[in-house]
Amino acid sequence: MLSNIKTEAWEPRTVLCALAVWAVSALVLLCIACLILSKASLGEAAMGYVSSALSFSSAAFAGAVLGRGRSGGVIYPAMLTAAVLVTALLTVGFIIEGADLQSSGVLSVVSFTFTGCLFGAVLAGGKKTRSHKKRYRK
């Protein structure tokens, strides 16, 4: 199954670039969200939704880096990048929280990261356009 995949889909440089974009976008979006939440004085109930939106948005930016300029084959690089992100995030979560890690938080991280990476890669993926010749009718 994996033998038919082009080798450009597995370029480590592309995945590392996407991870760097994820880190920068997550930092910027987190600062903006903190500013908005502090000014709006929303309760703890909103924090779960904001966290999910941040997870999705930063993963979408990382996926957009993967899909930029590609005419096809964005699914596998997006899945690889999402898997690396989820593994890193859950490892940090287990180091910080230990056995107290909530299963709903794990599900949220996994689902929003994979969905965001796929969404960004597919949305930014360029399609080949056909050049149409102008036809003149007499």
PDB file of C-alpha atoms in Angstrom:
ATOM      1  CA  MET A   1       0.000   0.000   0.000  1.00  0.00           C
ATOM      2  CA  LEU A   2       2.766   2.445   0.881  1.00  0.00           C
ATOM      3  CA  SER A   3       4.925   1.493  -2.086  1.00  0.00           C
ATOM      4  CA  ASN A   4       2.804   3.579  -4.469  1.00  0.00           C
ATOM      5  CA  ILE A   5       3.395   6.798  -2.532  1.00  0.00           C
ATOM      6  CA  LYS A   6       5.782   9.283  -4.040  1.00  0.00           C
ATOM      7  CA  THR A   7       8.923   9.906  -2.040  1.00  0.00           C
ATOM      8  CA  GLU A   8       8.278  13.649  -1.959  1.00  0.00           C
ATOM      9  CA  ALA A   9       5.414  12.987   0.445  1.00  0.00           C
ATOM     10  CA  TRP A  10       7.878  11.774   3.071  1.00  0.00           C
ATOM     11  CA  GLU A  11      10.381  14.627   2.915  1.00  0.00           C
ATOM     12  CA  PRO A  12      11.565  15.341   6.471  1.00  0.00           C
ATOM     13  CA  ARG A  13      12.247  18.987   5.629  1.00  0.00           C
ATOM     14  CA  THR A  14       8.625  19.581   4.685  1.00  0.00           C
ATOM     15  CA  VAL A  15       7.351  17.917   7.850  1.00  0.00           C
ATOM     16  CA  LEU A  16       9.792  19.884  10.014  1.00  0.00           C
ATOM     17  CA  CYS A  17       8.716  23.118   8.325  1.00  0.00           C
ATOM     18  CA  ALA A  18       5.085  22.265   9.025  1.00  0.00           C
ATOM     19  CA  LEU A  19       5.913  21.544  12.673  1.00  0.00           C
ATOM     20  CA  ALA A  20       7.683  24.898  12.965  1.00  0.00           C
ATOM     21  CA  VAL A  21       4.665  26.670  11.470  1.00  0.00           C
ATOM     22  CA  TRP A  22       2.452  24.803  13.921  1.00  0.00           C
ATOM     23  CA  ALA A  23       4.555  25.976  16.882  1.00  0.00           C
ATOM     24  CA  VAL A  24       4.634  29.614  15.770  1.00  0.00           C
ATOM     25  CA  SER A  25       0.928  29.723  14.921  1.00  0.00           C
ATOM     26  CA  ALA A  26       0.011  28.022  18.195  1.00  0.00           C
ATOM     27  CA  LEU A  27       2.046  30.586  20.133  1.00  0.00           C
ATOM     28  CA  VAL A  28       0.535  33.559  18.297  1.00  0.00           C
ATOM     29  CA  LEU A  29      -3.021  32.205  18.488  1.00  0.00           C
ATOM     30  CA  LEU A  30      -2.585  31.399  22.174  1.00  0.00           C
ATOM     31  CA  CYS A  31      -1.512  34.973  22.922  1.00  0.00           C
ATOM     32  CA  ILE A  32      -4.480  36.352  20.991  1.00  0.00           C
ATOM     33  CA  ALA A  33      -6.870  33.955  22.745  1.00  0.00           C
ATOM     34  CA  CYS A  34      -5.490  34.903  26.163  1.00  0.00           C
ATOM     35  CA  LEU A  35      -5.967  38.573  25.399  1.00  0.00           C
ATOM     36  CA  ILE A  36      -9.543  38.038  24.206  1.00  0.00           C
ATOM     37  CA  LEU A  37     -10.446  35.784  27.136  1.00  0.00           C
ATOM     38  CA  SER A  38      -9.039  38.209  29.693  1.00  0.00           C
ATOM     39  CA  LYS A  39     -10.916  41.171  28.204  1.00  0.00           C
ATOM     40  CA  ALA A  40     -14.177  39.265  27.731  1.00  0.00           C
ATOM     41  CA  SER A  41     -13.955  37.641  31.183  1.00  0.00           C
ATOM     42  CA  LEU A  42     -15.422  34.353  30.000  1.00  0.00           C
ATOM     43  CA  GLY A  43     -15.733  31.463  32.398  1.00  0.00           C
ATOM     44  CA  GLU A  44     -13.990  28.116  32.480  1.00  0.00           C
ATOM     45  CA  ALA A  45     -16.626  26.576  30.231  1.00  0.00           C
ATOM     46  CA  ALA A  46     -15.302  28.579  27.293  1.00  0.00           C
ATOM     47  CA  MET A  47     -11.747  27.334  27.808  1.00  0.00           C
ATOM     48  CA  GLY A  48     -12.530  23.909  26.338  1.00  0.00           C
ATOM     49  CA  TYR A  49     -13.938  25.437  23.177  1.00  0.00           C
ATOM     50  CA  VAL A  50     -11.057  27.874  22.844  1.00  0.00           C
ATOM     51  CA  SER A  51      -8.559  25.067  23.348  1.00  0.00           C
ATOM     52  CA  SER A  52     -10.211  22.993  20.630  1.00  0.00           C
ATOM     53  CA  ALA A  53     -10.283  25.951  18.253  1.00  0.00           C
ATOM     54  CA  LEU A  54      -6.588  26.632  18.893  1.00  0.00           C
ATOM     55  CA  SER A  55      -5.722  22.994  18.284  1.00  0.00           C
ATOM     56  CA  PHE A  56      -7.644  22.926  15.014  1.00  0.00           C
ATOM     57  CA  SER A  57      -6.377  26.290  13.769  1.00  0.00           C
ATOM     58  CA  SER A  58      -2.701  25.691  14.445  1.00  0.00           C
ATOM     59  CA  ALA A  59      -2.916  22.237  12.866  1.00  0.00           C
ATOM     60  CA  ALA A  60      -4.653  23.773   9.836  1.00  0.00           C
ATOM     61  CA  PHE A  61      -1.757  26.208   9.413  1.00  0.00           C
ATOM     62  CA  ALA A  62       0.682  23.296   9.557  1.00  0.00           C
ATOM     63  CA  GLY A  63      -1.391  21.400   7.009  1.00  0.00           C
ATOM     64  CA  ALA A  64      -1.488  24.430   4.741  1.00  0.00           C
ATOM     65  CA  VAL A  65       2.296  24.367   4.567  1.00  0.00           C
ATOM     66  CA  LEU A  66       2.119  20.761   3.441  1.00  0.00           C
ATOM     67  CA  GLY A  67      -0.518  21.368   0.798  1.00  0.00           C
ATOM     68  CA  ARG A  68       0.942  24.574  -0.616  1.00  0.00           C
ATOM     69  CA  GLY A  69       1.977  24.150  -4.224  1.00  0.00           C
ATOM     70  CA  ARG A  70       1.136  20.472  -4.471  1.00  0.00           C
ATOM     71  CA  SER A  71      -1.250  19.245  -7.068  1.00  0.00           C
ATOM     72  CA  GLY A  72      -1.947  15.984  -5.303  1.00  0.00           C
ATOM     73  CA  GLY A  73      -0.756  13.636  -2.606  1.00  0.00           C
ATOM     74  CA  VAL A  74      -1.413  15.844   0.403  1.00  0.00           C
ATOM     75  CA  ILE A  75      -3.178  13.236   2.518  1.00  0.00           C
ATOM     76  CA  TYR A  76      -0.145  11.179   3.552  1.00  0.00           C
ATOM     77  CA  PRO A  77       2.083  14.116   4.526  1.00  0.00           C
ATOM     78  CA  ALA A  78      -0.807  15.632   6.483  1.00  0.00           C
ATOM     79  CA  MET A  79      -1.435  12.366   8.317  1.00  0.00           C
ATOM     80  CA  LEU A  80       2.277  11.957   9.062  1.00  0.00           C
ATOM     81  CA  THR A  81       2.538  15.481  10.423  1.00  0.00           C
ATOM     82  CA  ALA A  82      -0.621  15.059  12.495  1.00  0.00           C
ATOM     83  CA  ALA A  83       0.709  11.791  13.925  1.00  0.00           C
ATOM     84  CA  VAL A  84       3.982  13.457  14.909  1.00  0.00           C
ATOM     85  CA  LEU A  85       2.108  16.369  16.489  1.00  0.00           C
ATOM     86  CA  VAL A  86      -0.291  14.139  18.404  1.00  0.00           C
ATOM     87  CA  THR A  87       2.541  11.954  19.671  1.00  0.00           C
ATOM     88  CA  ALA A  88       4.510  14.967  20.875  1.00  0.00           C
ATOM     89  CA  LEU A  89       1.493  16.662  22.460  1.00  0.00           C
ATOM     90  CA  LEU A  90       0.282  13.568  24.271  1.00  0.00           C
ATOM     91  CA  THR A  91       3.791  12.771  25.487  1.00  0.00           C
ATOM     92  CA  VAL A  92       4.077  16.246  26.994  1.00  0.00           C
ATOM     93  CA  GLY A  93       0.588  15.859  28.445  1.00  0.00           C
ATOM     94  CA  PHE A  94       1.487  12.552  30.103  1.00  0.00           C
ATOM     95  CA  ILE A  95       4.716  14.027  31.477  1.00  0.00           C
ATOM     96  CA  ILE A  96       2.859  16.982  33.000  1.00  0.00           C
ATOM     97  CA  GLU A  97      -0.378  15.312  34.151  1.00  0.00           C
ATOM     98  CA  GLY A  98       0.637  11.683  34.562  1.00  0.00           C
ATOM     99  CA  ALA A  99      -2.276   9.324  35.134  1.00  0.00           C
ATOM    100  CA  ASP A 100      -4.670  12.239  35.690  1.00  0.00           C
ATOM    101  CA  LEU A 101      -4.893  13.005  31.960  1.00  0.00           C
ATOM    102  CA  GLN A 102      -8.543  13.267  30.936  1.00  0.00           C
ATOM    103  CA  SER A 103      -9.745  10.966  28.161  1.00  0.00           C
ATOM    104  CA  SER A 104     -11.863  13.767  26.701  1.00  0.00           C
ATOM    105  CA  GLY A 105      -8.736  15.903  26.370  1.00  0.00           C
ATOM    106  CA  VAL A 106      -6.898  13.093  24.590  1.00  0.00           C
ATOM    107  CA  LEU A 107      -9.796  12.637  22.180  1.00  0.00           C
ATOM    108  CA  SER A 108      -9.941  16.374  21.562  1.00  0.00           C
ATOM    109  CA  VAL A 109      -6.217  16.627  20.801  1.00  0.00           C
ATOM    110  CA  VAL A 110      -6.273  13.651  18.459  1.00  0.00           C
ATOM    111  CA  SER A 111      -9.420  14.570  16.564  1.00  0.00           C
ATOM    112  CA  PHE A 112      -8.800  18.291  16.165  1.00  0.00           C
ATOM    113  CA  THR A 113      -5.141  17.875  15.221  1.00  0.00           C
ATOM    114  CA  PHE A 114      -5.806  15.263  12.554  1.00  0.00           C
ATOM    115  CA  THR A 115      -8.816  17.148  11.209  1.00  0.00           C
ATOM    116  CA  GLY A 116      -6.960  20.462  11.179  1.00  0.00           C
ATOM    117  CA  CYS A 117      -3.946  19.046   9.336  1.00  0.00           C
ATOM    118  CA  LEU A 118      -6.142  17.401   6.727  1.00  0.00           C
ATOM    119  CA  PHE A 119      -8.290  20.501   6.324  1.00  0.00           C
ATOM    120  CA  GLY A 120      -5.301  22.803   5.870  1.00  0.00           C
ATOM    121  CA  ALA A 121      -3.525  20.473   3.451  1.00  0.00           C
ATOM    122  CA  VAL A 122      -6.568  19.907   1.279  1.00  0.00           C
ATOM    123  CA  LEU A 123      -7.596  23.568   1.330  1.00  0.00           C
ATOM    124  CA  ALA A 124      -4.122  24.815   0.388  1.00  0.00           C
ATOM    125  CA  GLY A 125      -3.465  22.041  -2.122  1.00  0.00           C
ATOM    126  CA  GLY A 126      -3.265  23.502  -5.597  1.00  0.00           C
ATOM    127  CA  LYS A 127      -5.139  21.916  -8.428  1.00  0.00           C
ATOM    128  CA  LYS A 128      -3.739  21.659 -11.875  1.00  0.00           C
ATOM    129  CA  THR A 129      -5.626  23.924 -14.185  1.00  0.00           C
ATOM    130  CA  ARG A 130      -6.069  23.245 -17.833  1.00  0.00           C
ATOM    131  CA  SER A 131      -5.232  25.958 -20.242  1.00  0.00           C
ATOM    132  CA  HIS A 132      -8.184  26.476 -22.465  1.00  0.00           C
ATOM    133  CA  LYS A 133      -7.594  27.747 -25.913  1.00  0.00           C
ATOM    134  CA  LYS A 134      -9.879  30.487 -27.005  1.00  0.00           C
ATOM    135  CA  ARG A 135     -12.161  29.353 -29.717  1.00  0.00           C
ATOM    136  CA  TYR A 136     -13.317  31.870 -32.191  1.00  0.00           C
ATOM    137  CA  ARG A 137     -16.551  31.285 -33.945  1.00  0.00           C
ATOM    138  CA  LYS A 138     -17.193  32.781 -37.305  1.00  0.00           C
TER     139      LYS A 138
END
